[in-house]
C-alpha atoms as a PDB file:
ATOM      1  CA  UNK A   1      66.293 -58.063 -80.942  1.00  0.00           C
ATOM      2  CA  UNK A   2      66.093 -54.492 -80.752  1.00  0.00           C
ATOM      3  CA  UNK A   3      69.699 -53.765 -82.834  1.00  0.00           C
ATOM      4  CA  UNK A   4      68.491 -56.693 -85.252  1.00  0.00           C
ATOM      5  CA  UNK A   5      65.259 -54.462 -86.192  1.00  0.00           C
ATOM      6  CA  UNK A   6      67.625 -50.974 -86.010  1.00  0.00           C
ATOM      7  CA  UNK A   7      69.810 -53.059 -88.214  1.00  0.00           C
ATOM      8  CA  UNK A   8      67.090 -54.071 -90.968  1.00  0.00           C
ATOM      9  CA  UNK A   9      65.187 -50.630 -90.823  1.00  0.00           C
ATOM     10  CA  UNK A  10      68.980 -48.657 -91.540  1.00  0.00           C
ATOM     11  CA  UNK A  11      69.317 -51.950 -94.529  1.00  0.00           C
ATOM     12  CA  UNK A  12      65.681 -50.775 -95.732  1.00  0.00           C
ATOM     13  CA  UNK A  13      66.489 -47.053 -96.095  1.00  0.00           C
ATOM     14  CA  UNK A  14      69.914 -47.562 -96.764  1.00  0.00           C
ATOM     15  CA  UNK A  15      69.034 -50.499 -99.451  1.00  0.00           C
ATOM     16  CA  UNK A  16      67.071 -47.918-101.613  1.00  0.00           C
ATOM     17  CA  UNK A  17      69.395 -45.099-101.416  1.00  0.00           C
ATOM     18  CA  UNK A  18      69.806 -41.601 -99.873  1.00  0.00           C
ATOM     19  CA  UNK A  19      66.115 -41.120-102.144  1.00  0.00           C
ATOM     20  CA  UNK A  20      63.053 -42.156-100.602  1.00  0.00           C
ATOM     21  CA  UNK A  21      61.348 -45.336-102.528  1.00  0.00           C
ATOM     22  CA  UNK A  22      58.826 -43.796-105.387  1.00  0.00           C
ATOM     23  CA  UNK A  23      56.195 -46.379-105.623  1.00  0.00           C
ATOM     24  CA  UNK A  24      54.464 -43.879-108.159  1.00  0.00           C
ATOM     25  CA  UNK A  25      52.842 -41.777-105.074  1.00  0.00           C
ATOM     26  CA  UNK A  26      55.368 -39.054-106.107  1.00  0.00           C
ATOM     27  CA  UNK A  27      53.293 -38.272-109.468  1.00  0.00           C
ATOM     28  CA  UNK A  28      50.743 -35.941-107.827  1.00  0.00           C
ATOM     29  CA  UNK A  29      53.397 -34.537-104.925  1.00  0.00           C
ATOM     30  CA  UNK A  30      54.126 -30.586-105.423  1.00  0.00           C
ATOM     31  CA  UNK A  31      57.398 -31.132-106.893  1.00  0.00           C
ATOM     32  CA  UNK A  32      59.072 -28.976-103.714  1.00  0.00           C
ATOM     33  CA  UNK A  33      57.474 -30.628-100.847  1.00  0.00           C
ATOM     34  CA  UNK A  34      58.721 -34.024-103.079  1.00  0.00           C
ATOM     35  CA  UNK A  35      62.364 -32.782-102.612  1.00  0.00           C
ATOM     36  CA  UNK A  36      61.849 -32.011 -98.824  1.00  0.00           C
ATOM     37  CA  UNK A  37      60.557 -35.537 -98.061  1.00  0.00           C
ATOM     38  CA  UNK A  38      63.216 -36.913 -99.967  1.00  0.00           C
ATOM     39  CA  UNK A  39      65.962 -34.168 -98.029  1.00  0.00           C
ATOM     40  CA  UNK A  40      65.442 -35.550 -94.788  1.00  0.00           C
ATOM     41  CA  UNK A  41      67.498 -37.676 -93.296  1.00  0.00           C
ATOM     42  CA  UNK A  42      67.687 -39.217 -89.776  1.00  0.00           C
ATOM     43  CA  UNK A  43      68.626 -37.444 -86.964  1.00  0.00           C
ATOM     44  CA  UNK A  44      70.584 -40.383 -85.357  1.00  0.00           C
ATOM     45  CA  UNK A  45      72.168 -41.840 -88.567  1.00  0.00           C
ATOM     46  CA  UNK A  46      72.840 -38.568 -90.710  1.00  0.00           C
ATOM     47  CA  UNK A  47      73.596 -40.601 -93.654  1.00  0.00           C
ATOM     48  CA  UNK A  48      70.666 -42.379 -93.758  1.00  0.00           C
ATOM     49  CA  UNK A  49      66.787 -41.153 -95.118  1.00  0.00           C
ATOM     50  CA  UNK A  50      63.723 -40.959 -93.290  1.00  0.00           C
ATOM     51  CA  UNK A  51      62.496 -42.562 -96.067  1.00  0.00           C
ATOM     52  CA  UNK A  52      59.459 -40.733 -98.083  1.00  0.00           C
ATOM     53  CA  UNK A  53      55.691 -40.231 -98.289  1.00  0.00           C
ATOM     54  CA  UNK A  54      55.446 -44.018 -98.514  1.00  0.00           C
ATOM     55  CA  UNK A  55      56.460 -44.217 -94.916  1.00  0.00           C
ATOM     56  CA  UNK A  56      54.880 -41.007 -93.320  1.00  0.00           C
ATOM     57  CA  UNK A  57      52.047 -40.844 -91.437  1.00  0.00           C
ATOM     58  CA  UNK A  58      50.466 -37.562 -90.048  1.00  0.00           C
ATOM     59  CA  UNK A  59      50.822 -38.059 -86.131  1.00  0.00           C
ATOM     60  CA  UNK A  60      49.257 -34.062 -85.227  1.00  0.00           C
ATOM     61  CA  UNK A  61      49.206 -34.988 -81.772  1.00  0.00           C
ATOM     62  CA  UNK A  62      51.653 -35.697 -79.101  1.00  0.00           C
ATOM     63  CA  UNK A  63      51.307 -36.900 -75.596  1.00  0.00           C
ATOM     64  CA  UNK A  64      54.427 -37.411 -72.788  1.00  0.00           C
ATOM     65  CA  UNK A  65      53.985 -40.377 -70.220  1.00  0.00           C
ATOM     66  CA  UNK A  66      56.572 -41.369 -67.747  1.00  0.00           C
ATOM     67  CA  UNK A  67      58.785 -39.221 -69.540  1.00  0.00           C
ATOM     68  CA  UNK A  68      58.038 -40.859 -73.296  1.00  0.00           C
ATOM     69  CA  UNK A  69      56.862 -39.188 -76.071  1.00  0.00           C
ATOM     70  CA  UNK A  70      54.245 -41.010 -78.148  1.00  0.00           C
ATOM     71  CA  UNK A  71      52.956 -39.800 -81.147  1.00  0.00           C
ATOM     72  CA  UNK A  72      49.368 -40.563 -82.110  1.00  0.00           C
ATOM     73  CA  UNK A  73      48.233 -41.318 -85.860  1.00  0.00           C
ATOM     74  CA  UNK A  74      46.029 -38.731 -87.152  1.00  0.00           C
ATOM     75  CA  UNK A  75      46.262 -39.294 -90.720  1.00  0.00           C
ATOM     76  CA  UNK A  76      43.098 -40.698 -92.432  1.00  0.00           C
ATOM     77  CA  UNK A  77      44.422 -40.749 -95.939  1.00  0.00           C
ATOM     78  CA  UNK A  78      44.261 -43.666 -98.315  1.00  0.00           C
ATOM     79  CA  UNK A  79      46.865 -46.271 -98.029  1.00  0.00           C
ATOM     80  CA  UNK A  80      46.824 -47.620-101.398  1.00  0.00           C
ATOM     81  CA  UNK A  81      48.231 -44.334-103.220  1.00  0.00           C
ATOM     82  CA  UNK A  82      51.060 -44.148-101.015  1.00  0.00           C
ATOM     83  CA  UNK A  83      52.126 -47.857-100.908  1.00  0.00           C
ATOM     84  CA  UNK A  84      52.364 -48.036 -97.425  1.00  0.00           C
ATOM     85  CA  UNK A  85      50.711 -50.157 -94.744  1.00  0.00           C
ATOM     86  CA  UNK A  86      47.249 -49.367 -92.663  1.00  0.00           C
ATOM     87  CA  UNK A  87      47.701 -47.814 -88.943  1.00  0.00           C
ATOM     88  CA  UNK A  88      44.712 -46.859 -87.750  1.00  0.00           C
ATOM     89  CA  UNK A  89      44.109 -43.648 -86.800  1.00  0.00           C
ATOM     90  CA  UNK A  90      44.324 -43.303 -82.790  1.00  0.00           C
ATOM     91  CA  UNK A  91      47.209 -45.479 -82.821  1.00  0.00           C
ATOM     92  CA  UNK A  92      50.325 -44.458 -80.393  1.00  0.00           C
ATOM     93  CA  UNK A  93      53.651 -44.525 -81.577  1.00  0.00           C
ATOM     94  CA  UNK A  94      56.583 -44.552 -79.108  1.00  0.00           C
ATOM     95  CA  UNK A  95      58.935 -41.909 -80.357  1.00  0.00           C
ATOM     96  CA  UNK A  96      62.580 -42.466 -79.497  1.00  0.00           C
ATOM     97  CA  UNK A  97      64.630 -38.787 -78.499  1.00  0.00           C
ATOM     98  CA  UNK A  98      67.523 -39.948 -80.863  1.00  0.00           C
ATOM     99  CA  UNK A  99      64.513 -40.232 -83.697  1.00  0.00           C
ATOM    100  CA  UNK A 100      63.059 -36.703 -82.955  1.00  0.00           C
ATOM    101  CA  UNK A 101      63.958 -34.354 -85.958  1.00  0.00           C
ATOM    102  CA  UNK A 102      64.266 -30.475 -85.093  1.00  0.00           C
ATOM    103  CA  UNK A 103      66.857 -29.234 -87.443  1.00  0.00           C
ATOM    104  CA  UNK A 104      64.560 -28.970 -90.539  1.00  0.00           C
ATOM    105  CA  UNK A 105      61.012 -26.671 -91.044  1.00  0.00           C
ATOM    106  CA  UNK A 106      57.874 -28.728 -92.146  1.00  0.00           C
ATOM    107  CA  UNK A 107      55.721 -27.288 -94.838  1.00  0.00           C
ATOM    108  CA  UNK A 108      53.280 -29.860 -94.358  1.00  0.00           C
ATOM    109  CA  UNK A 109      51.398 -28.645 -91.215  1.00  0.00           C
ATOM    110  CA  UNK A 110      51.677 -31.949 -89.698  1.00  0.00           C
ATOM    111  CA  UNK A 111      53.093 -33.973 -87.545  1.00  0.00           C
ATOM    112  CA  UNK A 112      54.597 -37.069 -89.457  1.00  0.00           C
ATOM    113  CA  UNK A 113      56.339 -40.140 -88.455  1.00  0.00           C
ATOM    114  CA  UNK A 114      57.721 -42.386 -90.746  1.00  0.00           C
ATOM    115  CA  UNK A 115      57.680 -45.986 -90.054  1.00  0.00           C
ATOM    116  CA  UNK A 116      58.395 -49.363 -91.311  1.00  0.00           C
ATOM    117  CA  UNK A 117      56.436 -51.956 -91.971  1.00  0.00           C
ATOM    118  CA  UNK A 118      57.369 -53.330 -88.484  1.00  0.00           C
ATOM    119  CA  UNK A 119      56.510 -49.834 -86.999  1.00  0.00           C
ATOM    120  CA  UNK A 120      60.013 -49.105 -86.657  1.00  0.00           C
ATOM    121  CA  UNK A 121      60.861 -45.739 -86.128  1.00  0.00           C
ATOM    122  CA  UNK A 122      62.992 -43.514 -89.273  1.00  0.00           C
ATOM    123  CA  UNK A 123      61.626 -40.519 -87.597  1.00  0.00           C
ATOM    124  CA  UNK A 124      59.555 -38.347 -85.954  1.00  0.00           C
ATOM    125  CA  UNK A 125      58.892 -34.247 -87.526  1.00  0.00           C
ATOM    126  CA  UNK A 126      57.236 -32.153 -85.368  1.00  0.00           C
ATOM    127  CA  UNK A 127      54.679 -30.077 -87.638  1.00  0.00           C
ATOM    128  CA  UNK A 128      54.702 -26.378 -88.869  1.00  0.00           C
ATOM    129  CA  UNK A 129      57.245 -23.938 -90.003  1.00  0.00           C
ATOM    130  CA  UNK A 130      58.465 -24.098 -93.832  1.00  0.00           C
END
């Protein structure tokens, strides 16, 4: 079960192309932060995106139980823009350590996860540095 929803999340990403999907939330995106979303690219399958803003959700805090890292959805923006499915905000995410991205800076100031619709994992950027 679990290599059948690896499988279909690498299909999703991989299905759209190295470029994460532009459901017209790019339109009001600073045009550099736009490229960094669309840079990243997962740090277990180096071939494959994160996805994009359509998939990210700020996740500014982290907590560690029974050595797990979890993070927890922060992000109270509006869905609809971004094309993506709710998660509430409180929400814990299990993060996987090959889904833990370190090699890149983060100009947001957040946390982010990016997620399927199933909650699947791309992966997980730990917030600050550009």
């Amino acid at each position: 079960m679990r290599r059948t929803i690896l499988w279909l999340g690498m299909m999703f990403c991989l299905g759209i192309g190295a470029h994460a999907r532009d459901l017209g939330q790019w339109g009001s995106v600073d045009p550099a932060l736009r490229e960094w979303y669309q840079a990243l690219m997962q740090p277990d399958v180096p071939t494959a995106s994160c996805c994009g803003e359509a998939d990210a959700y700020f996740a500014d805090e982290i907590r560690v139980r029974n050595g797990k890292i979890y993070a927890v959805i922060t992000d109270d923006r509006p869905d609809e823009p971004r094309g993506r499915p709710h998660v509430d905000v409180g929400t814990e995410i299990e993060i996987p350590n090959n889904k833990l991205k370190w090699d890149k800076g983060n100009p947001t100031g957040h946390g982010i996860v990016f997620l399927s619709h199933s909650k699947y994992v791309f992966c997980y950027v730990q917030p600050g540095g550009a």
